[in-house]
Tab-separated table of C-alpha atoms in Angstrom:
chain	number	residue	atom	x	y	z
A	16	MET	CA	74.551	122.565	94.697
A	17	ASP	CA	74.750	122.859	98.723
A	18	ARG	CA	76.858	125.789	99.717
A	19	ILE	CA	78.998	123.619	102.384
A	20	ALA	CA	78.816	120.070	102.182
A	21	VAL	CA	79.924	117.995	105.908
A	22	LEU	CA	81.301	114.775	104.601
A	23	ILE	CA	81.878	112.110	106.930
A	24	PRO	CA	82.787	108.553	106.447
A	25	CYS	CA	81.247	106.374	109.106
A	26	TYR	CA	82.335	102.868	110.114
A	27	ASN	CA	80.250	101.625	113.736
A	28	GLU	CA	80.898	104.685	115.207
A	29	SER	CA	77.533	104.434	117.584
A	30	GLN	CA	78.918	106.125	120.231
A	31	THR	CA	79.878	109.720	119.130
A	32	ILE	CA	77.863	110.121	115.696
A	33	THR	CA	75.086	111.904	117.068
A	34	LYS	CA	77.513	114.106	118.758
A	35	VAL	CA	79.410	115.297	115.724
A	36	VAL	CA	76.101	115.545	113.289
A	37	THR	CA	75.424	117.818	116.458
A	38	ASP	CA	77.960	119.460	116.875
A	39	PHE	CA	78.779	120.615	112.937
A	40	ARG	CA	74.852	121.209	112.785
A	41	LYS	CA	74.997	123.516	114.862
A	42	THR	CA	78.470	125.226	113.702
A	43	LEU	CA	77.545	125.459	110.502
A	44	PRO	CA	73.563	125.627	109.867
A	45	GLU	CA	73.402	126.494	106.561
A	46	ALA	CA	75.769	122.854	105.545
A	47	VAL	CA	73.656	119.914	104.514
A	48	ILE	CA	75.505	117.166	106.240
A	49	TYR	CA	76.510	113.937	104.975
A	50	VAL	CA	76.754	110.163	106.917
A	51	TYR	CA	78.105	107.720	104.747
A	52	ASP	CA	77.593	104.483	106.879
A	53	ASN	CA	80.723	101.577	105.004
A	54	ASN	CA	78.660	98.382	106.476
A	55	SER	CA	77.970	99.263	110.423
A	56	THR	CA	76.062	96.889	112.420
A	57	ASP	CA	75.812	98.880	115.313
A	58	GLY	CA	72.843	101.393	114.280
A	59	THR	CA	74.941	103.998	113.551
A	60	ASP	CA	72.938	104.905	110.506
A	61	GLU	CA	69.579	105.052	112.556
A	62	LEU	CA	71.312	107.424	115.035
A	63	ALA	CA	72.597	109.807	112.040
A	64	ARG	CA	69.750	110.129	110.935
A	65	LYS	CA	68.062	110.768	113.972
A	66	ALA	CA	70.606	114.297	114.805
A	67	GLY	CA	70.054	115.272	110.969
A	68	ALA	CA	72.182	113.805	108.656
A	69	VAL	CA	71.660	112.211	105.277
A	70	VAL	CA	72.577	109.222	105.295
A	71	ARG	CA	73.807	107.531	102.321
A	72	TYR	CA	75.695	103.910	102.481
A	73	GLU	CA	78.954	102.182	100.703
A	74	TYR	CA	79.240	98.498	100.791
A	75	GLN	CA	82.788	98.452	99.756
A	76	GLN	CA	84.681	98.175	102.579
A	77	GLY	CA	87.758	100.823	103.050
A	78	LYS	CA	87.380	105.135	103.718
A	79	GLY	CA	89.026	105.240	100.818
A	80	ASN	CA	86.271	103.462	98.818
A	81	VAL	CA	83.239	105.304	100.846
A	82	VAL	CA	85.689	108.781	100.039
A	83	ARG	CA	85.517	107.971	95.900
A	84	ARG	CA	81.689	107.770	96.836
A	85	MET	CA	81.327	110.886	98.134
A	86	PHE	CA	83.544	112.997	96.189
A	87	GLN	CA	80.846	111.188	93.267
A	88	GLU	CA	77.665	111.965	94.492
A	89	VAL	CA	77.860	114.926	96.604
A	90	GLU	CA	77.774	119.030	94.745
A	91	ALA	CA	78.658	121.694	96.354
A	92	ASP	CA	80.685	124.644	96.711
A	93	CYS	CA	83.028	123.464	99.348
A	94	TYR	CA	83.065	120.241	101.638
A	95	ILE	CA	83.832	119.504	104.857
A	96	MET	CA	85.885	116.207	105.735
A	97	VAL	CA	86.269	114.821	109.172
A	98	ASP	CA	86.081	111.270	110.692
A	99	GLY	CA	82.661	110.423	112.753
A	100	ASP	CA	84.733	109.181	116.194
A	101	ASP	CA	84.695	112.861	117.817
A	102	THR	CA	88.255	113.272	117.558
A	103	TYR	CA	87.934	116.601	115.660
A	104	PRO	CA	86.263	119.476	117.496
A	105	ALA	CA	84.130	121.513	114.543
A	106	VAL	CA	84.081	124.771	116.021
A	107	HIS	CA	87.352	125.215	113.408
A	108	ALA	CA	85.586	123.878	109.833
A	109	ARG	CA	84.150	127.717	109.985
A	110	GLU	CA	87.546	129.254	109.491
A	111	MET	CA	88.551	126.302	107.285
A	112	ALA	CA	85.512	126.807	104.903
A	113	ASP	CA	86.252	130.452	104.674
A	114	LYS	CA	89.883	129.165	102.917
A	115	VAL	CA	88.206	127.779	100.767
A	116	LEU	CA	85.316	130.061	99.725
A	117	GLN	CA	87.533	133.243	100.419
A	118	ARG	CA	91.078	133.046	99.974
A	119	ASN	CA	90.120	130.223	97.369
A	120	ALA	CA	91.730	127.502	98.332
A	121	ASP	CA	91.921	123.762	97.073
A	122	MET	CA	92.324	121.653	100.394
A	123	VAL	CA	92.590	122.897	103.592
A	124	VAL	CA	94.570	120.959	106.228
A	125	GLY	CA	93.573	120.161	109.795
A	126	ASP	CA	96.951	120.064	111.916
A	127	ARG	CA	97.239	118.117	114.807
A	128	LEU	CA	100.319	117.606	115.140
A	129	SER	CA	101.211	121.393	115.853
A	130	SER	CA	98.660	121.271	118.509
A	131	THR	CA	97.576	118.338	121.312
A	132	TYR	CA	98.110	115.655	118.924
A	133	PHE	CA	101.241	114.219	120.664
A	134	THR	CA	99.695	114.680	124.131
A	135	GLU	CA	96.229	113.587	123.291
A	136	ASN	CA	96.894	110.874	121.370
A	137	LYS	CA	96.782	107.176	123.341
A	138	ARG	CA	97.489	104.758	120.264
A	139	ARG	CA	101.407	103.285	120.240
A	140	PHE	CA	103.633	103.869	117.826
A	141	HIS	CA	100.892	106.400	116.077
A	142	ASN	CA	102.808	109.645	117.021
A	143	SER	CA	106.498	108.703	115.358
A	144	GLY	CA	104.913	106.874	112.665
A	145	ASN	CA	102.551	110.638	111.422
A	146	THR	CA	106.363	112.320	112.298
A	147	PHE	CA	108.357	109.437	109.499
A	148	VAL	CA	105.140	110.234	107.551
A	149	ARG	CA	105.754	114.178	107.598
A	150	LYS	CA	108.847	113.795	107.163
A	151	SER	CA	109.395	111.427	104.686
A	152	ILE	CA	106.793	112.637	102.222
A	153	ASN	CA	107.864	117.165	102.701
A	154	TRP	CA	111.666	115.418	102.215
A	155	LEU	CA	109.975	113.749	98.847
A	156	PHE	CA	107.731	116.355	97.453
A	157	HIS	CA	109.518	119.276	99.374
A	158	ASN	CA	105.980	120.728	100.642
A	159	SER	CA	104.849	122.110	103.487
A	160	ILE	CA	101.688	120.443	105.173
A	161	LYS	CA	102.189	120.430	108.649
A	162	ASP	CA	99.683	117.254	108.649
A	163	ILE	CA	99.407	114.329	106.375
A	164	MET	CA	97.120	112.116	107.830
A	165	THR	CA	94.870	114.195	109.222
A	166	GLY	CA	90.945	113.179	108.617
A	167	TYR	CA	90.184	116.678	108.989
A	168	ARG	CA	90.398	119.080	105.533
A	169	ALA	CA	88.150	121.067	104.267
A	170	PHE	CA	88.112	121.245	99.684
A	171	SER	CA	86.962	123.063	96.438
A	172	TYR	CA	84.599	121.848	94.614
A	173	ARG	CA	87.427	121.595	91.133
A	174	PHE	CA	90.098	119.386	93.848
A	175	VAL	CA	86.647	117.085	94.197
A	176	LYS	CA	86.028	116.817	90.923
A	177	THR	CA	88.852	115.997	89.442
A	178	PHE	CA	91.293	114.367	92.418
A	179	PRO	CA	91.389	110.695	91.420
A	180	VAL	CA	90.910	108.306	94.001
A	181	LEU	CA	93.167	104.955	93.946
A	182	SER	CA	93.317	103.626	97.452
A	183	HIS	CA	91.458	101.808	99.139
A	184	GLY	CA	91.503	102.298	103.001
A	185	PHE	CA	93.208	104.609	105.012
A	186	GLU	CA	96.342	105.623	103.116
A	187	ILE	CA	93.952	108.086	101.358
A	188	GLU	CA	94.979	110.953	103.708
A	189	THR	CA	97.928	110.349	101.964
A	190	GLU	CA	97.095	110.280	98.982
A	191	MET	CA	95.417	113.735	98.955
A	192	SER	CA	98.028	115.306	100.259
A	193	ILE	CA	101.103	114.077	97.898
A	194	HIS	CA	98.477	114.534	94.689
A	195	ALA	CA	97.639	118.285	95.525
A	196	VAL	CA	100.995	119.066	96.031
A	197	ASP	CA	101.987	117.230	92.657
A	198	LYS	CA	99.262	119.295	90.620
A	199	ASN	CA	100.388	122.780	92.303
A	200	LEU	CA	96.857	123.078	94.005
A	201	ALA	CA	96.513	125.675	97.094
A	202	VAL	CA	96.720	124.195	100.138
A	203	GLU	CA	96.398	125.993	103.781
A	204	ASN	CA	96.403	124.576	107.076
A	205	VAL	CA	94.490	125.585	109.893
A	206	ILE	CA	95.800	124.377	113.496
A	207	ILE	CA	93.077	122.618	115.440
A	208	ASP	CA	92.400	120.920	118.744
A	209	TYR	CA	93.008	116.918	118.696
A	210	GLN	CA	90.645	114.946	121.126
A	211	ASP	CA	91.097	111.423	121.669
A	212	ARG	CA	88.661	108.948	120.854
A	213	PRO	CA	86.066	108.423	124.039
A	214	GLU	CA	86.091	105.743	126.195
A	215	GLY	CA	84.156	102.946	124.583
A	216	SER	CA	85.089	103.694	121.155
A	217	GLU	CA	87.851	102.023	119.648
A	218	SER	CA	89.723	102.874	116.436
A	219	LYS	CA	89.686	100.482	113.040
A	220	LEU	CA	92.999	101.641	112.891
A	221	ASN	CA	95.662	98.807	113.012
A	222	THR	CA	99.741	100.385	113.573
A	223	VAL	CA	100.927	97.946	111.841
A	224	SER	CA	99.330	96.780	108.449
A	225	ASP	CA	97.826	100.401	107.625
A	226	GLY	CA	101.418	101.759	108.448
A	227	MET	CA	102.956	99.420	105.689
A	228	LYS	CA	100.310	100.498	103.599
A	229	VAL	CA	100.926	104.186	104.021
A	230	LEU	CA	104.139	103.933	102.917
A	231	ARG	CA	103.540	101.703	100.187
A	232	THR	CA	101.316	104.255	99.452
A	233	ILE	CA	104.531	107.195	99.089
A	234	ALA	CA	106.621	104.683	97.505
A	235	ARG	CA	104.113	104.306	94.725
A	236	LEU	CA	103.147	107.519	94.489
A	237	PHE	CA	106.751	109.083	94.597
A	238	ARG	CA	107.311	106.871	91.420
A	239	CYS	CA	104.563	107.788	89.415
A	240	TYR	CA	104.510	111.420	90.223
A	241	GLN	CA	107.913	111.236	90.195
A	242	PRO	CA	110.054	108.815	88.228
A	243	GLN	CA	112.774	110.740	86.657
A	244	LYS	CA	113.981	110.616	90.586
A	245	PHE	CA	112.907	107.836	91.546
A	246	PHE	CA	114.380	105.706	88.510
A	247	GLY	CA	117.493	107.772	88.532
A	248	ALA	CA	117.916	106.829	92.086
A	249	ILE	CA	117.827	103.372	91.567
A	250	ALA	CA	120.419	104.038	87.763
A	251	ALA	CA	122.545	105.905	90.324
A	252	LEU	CA	122.924	102.332	92.883
A	253	LEU	CA	123.464	99.883	89.766
A	254	LEU	CA	125.879	102.077	88.001
A	255	ILE	CA	127.353	102.996	91.872
A	256	ILE	CA	127.165	97.909	92.538
A	257	SER	CA	129.005	98.311	88.952
A	258	LEU	CA	131.709	100.102	89.801
A	259	LEU	CA	132.594	98.721	92.933
A	260	PHE	CA	132.983	95.572	91.074
A	261	PHE	CA	134.816	96.656	88.246
A	262	VAL	CA	136.951	98.988	89.467
A	263	PRO	CA	139.501	96.041	90.882
A	264	ILE	CA	139.129	94.199	88.071
A	265	LEU	CA	140.362	97.379	86.281
A	266	CYS	CA	143.573	98.032	88.722
A	267	THR	CA	144.522	94.113	87.718
A	268	TYR	CA	144.554	94.289	84.005
A	269	PHE	CA	146.156	97.088	84.124
A	270	ALA	CA	148.945	95.456	86.506
A	271	ASP	CA	149.084	92.625	85.052
A	272	GLY	CA	147.682	92.273	81.957
A	273	LEU	CA	144.930	89.848	82.750
A	274	VAL	CA	141.384	89.611	83.469
A	275	PRO	CA	140.872	86.779	86.793
A	276	ARG	CA	137.796	87.378	87.158
A	277	PHE	CA	135.987	87.769	83.657
A	278	PRO	CA	132.423	86.457	84.694
A	279	THR	CA	131.849	89.134	87.383
A	280	LEU	CA	134.078	91.814	84.486
A	281	VAL	CA	130.460	90.310	82.515
A	282	VAL	CA	127.819	91.171	84.975
A	283	CYS	CA	129.398	94.804	85.799
A	284	GLY	CA	128.538	95.231	81.679
A	285	PHE	CA	125.517	93.738	82.184
A	286	THR	CA	124.627	95.717	85.804
A	287	ALA	CA	125.993	98.858	84.268
A	288	LEU	CA	123.705	98.472	81.255
A	289	ALA	CA	120.376	98.431	83.258
A	290	ALA	CA	121.593	101.609	85.247
A	291	VAL	CA	121.305	103.231	81.093
A	292	GLN	CA	118.280	101.584	81.171
A	293	CYS	CA	116.274	103.433	84.008
A	294	PHE	CA	117.972	106.014	83.698
A	295	PHE	CA	115.822	106.540	80.008
A	296	ALA	CA	113.015	104.845	81.674
A	297	GLY	CA	112.959	107.517	84.056
A	298	MET	CA	113.752	110.765	81.421
A	299	GLN	CA	110.715	109.029	79.094
A	300	LEU	CA	108.349	108.629	81.924
A	301	GLN	CA	108.992	111.734	83.232
A	302	ASN	CA	107.804	113.694	79.646
A	303	ILE	CA	104.540	111.200	80.402
A	304	VAL	CA	104.349	112.401	83.704
A	305	GLN	CA	104.528	116.514	82.184
A	306	LYS	CA	101.989	116.103	79.616
A	307	ASN	CA	99.326	114.558	82.249
A	308	LYS	CA	99.843	117.288	84.468
A	309	GLN	CA	98.987	119.556	81.023
A	310	ASP	CA	96.105	118.161	80.697
A	311	PHE	CA	95.505	117.816	84.660
A	312	GLU	CA	95.108	121.834	83.808
A	313	MET	CA	92.539	121.371	81.419
A	314	GLN	CA	90.690	119.037	83.851
A	315	LEU	CA	90.290	122.453	86.272
A	316	GLN	CA	88.667	125.071	83.587
A	317	ARG	CA	85.942	121.893	82.899
A	318	ALA	CA	85.530	121.664	86.601
A	319	MET	CA	84.945	125.629	87.091
A	320	LYS	CA	82.900	125.286	84.122
A	321	GLU	CA	80.610	122.715	85.467
A	322	GLN	CA	80.589	124.496	88.882
A	323	ARG	CA	79.282	127.925	87.523
A	324	GLU	CA	77.264	126.052	84.910
A	325	ALA	CA	75.506	124.229	88.138
A	326	HIS	CA	75.089	127.507	89.668
A	327	GLU	CA	73.444	129.210	87.186
A	328	GLU	CA	70.687	126.086	87.195
A	329	THR	CA	70.340	126.684	90.387
A	330	HIS	CA	69.453	130.556	90.352
């Protein structure tokens, strides 16, 4: 088991990978640097190997798929995950690792948004998009994570070995953030400097399509992690719609003793019934979520036991 493992997912980062590996080897000389190549065609893997990294491969395209592979294969007390595009300085890695190893943090977030991100980033709509995602998740999940979509993070062993990776692409960071908040894991923020990609290095992000994926991920996770609120909101909306159409019919009945729009009355009844079904569906699913949280606590205990056994074997 490694003490510290630096995990670098890469896809066509030949312009920057050598510098990234070299910088992290200087900052964390005791760490093992893993570069996971995701079908690069520009020689990223060979450059990383020459720079001193352990190179492995993931052939399913997408950052989420790479993260799944990394988390399954690498054993360490502390994991530092960073992009291979040289936008995150290695100088912050020691502080982030110390928070995991000494303060028992489960996830340490490299906070770009509180420092230089808004001045360094030149990509259109990314600034407003990051702000919107952060505020949305903070409002929906009541958390204090400062940067939801940063690619610079540190993790504990028990986070990595109990995190279910469901996303395939760049929405993986959003999934990590929400998972940590929902499972009451220890999360800390470290303000980091951010520098835009050097000239000649191209971003793999598509602002529109990847932004929509992130929004769909937020909606999906809100439904899965907080079903009572999700289905309760739908139930309230259906009930309001039903009442808006039912009240005029009721007033007419009291005034004239007639029901002139009988089909509307029937639709109102079915809409109200759908509201009741949504409400109770949310309550039932919330009970399942609570049971899943109890099971997750047992998974954490098993992960800690595995970590202790791995240390005993090592020594």
